[in-house]
Amino acid sequence: MAVNFDVNNIRKDFPSLHQSIYGKPLVYLDNAATSQKPKVVIGAISEYYSTINSNVHRGVHYLSQKATDAFEDARNHICQYLNARYSHEIIITKGATDAINLVANSFGKKFLKKGDEVIISALEHHANIVPWQMICIEKQAKLRIIPVNDSGELRLAELESMMNERTRIISVTHISNSLGVILPVKEIIKMAHNKGIPVMIDGAQGIVHKKVDVKDLDCDFYCFSSHKFYGPMGVGILYGKEEILNEIPPYQTGGEMIKTVTFEKTTFNDLPFKFETGTPNVADMIGFDKALHYIESIGMENIEAYEKELFNYASERLVTIPGITVYGDKCERIGVISFNLKGIHPYDAGTIIDKLGIALRTGNHCAQPVMDRFNIPGTLRASFAFYNTKGEADVLMGAIHKVQEMLG
Amino acid sequence: MSIQEQAQKIIDEFAIFEDWMDKYNYLIEMGKSLPVIDEKYKTDQYLISGCQSKVWLSAEMQDGVIVFKADSDAVITKGIVNLLIRVLSNQRPDDILNSNLNFIDQVGLKEHLSPTRSNGLVSMIKQMKLYALVFKTKMEVNG
Ligand SMILES: Cc1ncc(COP(=O)(O)O)c(C=O)c1O
């Protein structure tokens, strides 16, 4: 157990955890969908609107300067946190989905030609499938999929043979949102770079459970959403290497992202503004900055250690349940336990579990190809954060027994 | 029995349950006791898509009333399917078209009819009304 880690104290920082659902204390196990927010984040948003609210990068007036400073401080903070080289390598987006669309479109426009290939994995969220599918259709390029074996593990040997002189980019998730499987991203990046192929990592789940160092990973792009990482909804980050960001064209156009505009010609602004058109989400970036400070005050290494312990505790108990199938259980996983109960439809189980005050997700988790791979309609997904407790894992155990009693 | 009378009967049945668990146990029973749809109807043609649970629905006109048969792969969904069939099957197309299904709300199962649940029930109700409209039109055309 991490020494400086007291989960009961930490829970006090999250107001939404302390409520009752159907007369039972809430057990929030849907963290892979979105996390709850600490008080400091909620307070920061309200304070921003009560004090320095103003549009950024435009006015010379006092408030605009204050708001711009706070916004740029947030960017710098993220740059440091990710160990990126320059703050202009940090692009502020609406979220992970927005970031992937940006790269698929801008990179695709510049580099994809008829007959070229893009590689993703069989474990992707729809957000890292559909944008690539669309640009591949447009450019008459081919989308290829790294397969997984029956235990949910990526078949890296196949990737080796899939990469060829037509492969333009590889985009894979860091951690699977539907199974919790951790992908060997560092190895994938190394393999790809050996052949001169750039790699994008969808870090929507990865950033939450792992300390991410983009220099160490050497990824070309890394993206995530604030809202799964204890920050507000509505903002996300795209990290990209400067060289490649400079090479690809803007995604959307409008104000902020331009240098000069006449009716004949427009020249675009420098990084990062080239990719940030329109008024940005200042309040939520300031909120996210606070979330990052909060995480750092606890320490990502403490969070990782506690989460591992909690995950092992919950996994070890869940697998003892008769008739349970846990997907991906032979793989290294974190955060997510995805399972089914023999003879019980996940929708039925989810309905009963909800009535017991537990927030847990059922369905295909926006990863239909993963469900098809295992030939199941969906799963029950319990996803844990560092404010969850072993006691809550026990409540889930009890709920599953109840489900089996009622539906078995 | 009219649609209203059938609905009232269900409301009365549910009135005796004191807590949600008894209610759901009853619903599960109803799901299990729904006459299973003929296998020949469990094809994509009769499938009403719902991404969380699947519903199959068939309809036939018999002596001026529509006979619905349905099935689902999830038993709680199937329990609610059973309630809908009890109320809307063996009714005249006009009555089906004019029916409201407030009884689902009154027995405390409204959440299952939320479109975001994507369990196939909302589409099933739409499909039942569509069948009613088609059969009504057919009757009118044929005189
Ligand atoms: C792995 C993964 N990628 C992308 C996304 C999309 O994130 P957002 O909806 O915040 O854009 C999610 C969210 O569920 C995810 O889990």
mmCIF file with all atom_site columns, C-alpha atoms and ligand atoms in Angstrom, chain A residues 95-97 125 127 173 177 202 204-205 225 227-228, ligand 1:
data_model
loop_
_atom_site.group_PDB
_atom_site.id
_atom_site.type_symbol
_atom_site.label_atom_id
_atom_site.label_alt_id
_atom_site.label_comp_id
_atom_site.label_asym_id
_atom_site.label_entity_id
_atom_site.label_seq_id
_atom_site.pdbx_PDB_ins_code
_atom_site.Cartn_x
_atom_site.Cartn_y
_atom_site.Cartn_z
_atom_site.occupancy
_atom_site.B_iso_or_equiv
_atom_site.pdbx_formal_charge
_atom_site.auth_seq_id
_atom_site.auth_comp_id
_atom_site.auth_asym_id
_atom_site.auth_atom_id
_atom_site.pdbx_PDB_model_num
ATOM   1  C CA . GLY A 1 95  ? -11.547 16.196 -26.236 1.00 0.00 ? 95  GLY A CA 1
ATOM   2  C CA . ALA A 1 96  ? -9.938  12.987 -27.416 1.00 0.00 ? 96  ALA A CA 1
ATOM   3  C CA . THR A 1 97  ? -12.465 12.485 -30.211 1.00 0.00 ? 97  THR A CA 1
ATOM   4  C CA . HIS A 1 125 ? -12.856 2.834  -29.206 1.00 0.00 ? 125 HIS A CA 1
ATOM   5  C CA . ALA A 1 127 ? -13.382 7.404  -31.742 1.00 0.00 ? 127 ALA A CA 1
ATOM   6  C CA . THR A 1 173 ? -5.023  3.055  -27.887 1.00 0.00 ? 173 THR A CA 1
ATOM   7  C CA . ASN A 1 177 ? -11.616 1.221  -22.614 1.00 0.00 ? 177 ASN A CA 1
ATOM   8  C CA . ASP A 1 202 ? -5.191  7.442  -28.053 1.00 0.00 ? 202 ASP A CA 1
ATOM   9  C CA . ALA A 1 204 ? -8.076  8.698  -23.225 1.00 0.00 ? 204 ALA A CA 1
ATOM   10 C CA . GLN A 1 205 ? -7.697  5.825  -20.750 1.00 0.00 ? 205 GLN A CA 1
ATOM   11 C CA . SER A 1 225 ? -9.835  14.166 -22.648 1.00 0.00 ? 225 SER A CA 1
ATOM   12 C CA . HIS A 1 227 ? -13.079 14.795 -18.194 1.00 0.00 ? 227 HIS A CA 1
ATOM   13 C CA . LYS A 1 228 ? -11.821 11.238 -17.670 1.00 0.00 ? 228 LYS A CA 1
HETATM 14 C C1 . LIG C 2 .   ? -10.012 4.815  -25.456 1.00 0.00 ? 1   LIG C C1 1
HETATM 15 C C2 . LIG C 2 .   ? -10.940 5.976  -25.718 1.00 0.00 ? 1   LIG C C2 1
HETATM 16 N N1 . LIG C 2 .   ? -10.728 6.763  -26.777 1.00 0.00 ? 1   LIG C N1 1
HETATM 17 C C3 . LIG C 2 .   ? -11.496 7.830  -27.040 1.00 0.00 ? 1   LIG C C3 1
HETATM 18 C C4 . LIG C 2 .   ? -12.565 8.160  -26.235 1.00 0.00 ? 1   LIG C C4 1
HETATM 19 C C5 . LIG C 2 .   ? -13.399 9.359  -26.580 1.00 0.00 ? 1   LIG C C5 1
HETATM 20 O O1 . LIG C 2 .   ? -13.304 10.324 -25.601 1.00 0.00 ? 1   LIG C O1 1
HETATM 21 P P1 . LIG C 2 .   ? -14.239 11.641 -25.654 1.00 0.00 ? 1   LIG C P1 1
HETATM 22 O O2 . LIG C 2 .   ? -15.636 11.127 -25.763 1.00 0.00 ? 1   LIG C O2 1
HETATM 23 O O3 . LIG C 2 .   ? -13.980 12.318 -24.358 1.00 0.00 ? 1   LIG C O3 1
HETATM 24 O O4 . LIG C 2 .   ? -13.811 12.435 -26.826 1.00 0.00 ? 1   LIG C O4 1
HETATM 25 C C6 . LIG C 2 .   ? -12.836 7.364  -25.131 1.00 0.00 ? 1   LIG C C6 1
HETATM 26 C C7 . LIG C 2 .   ? -14.008 7.654  -24.271 1.00 0.00 ? 1   LIG C C7 1
HETATM 27 O O5 . LIG C 2 .   ? -14.750 6.773  -23.874 1.00 0.00 ? 1   LIG C O5 1
HETATM 28 C C8 . LIG C 2 .   ? -12.004 6.255  -24.858 1.00 0.00 ? 1   LIG C C8 1
HETATM 29 O O6 . LIG C 2 .   ? -12.220 5.480  -23.798 1.00 0.00 ? 1   LIG C O6 1
#
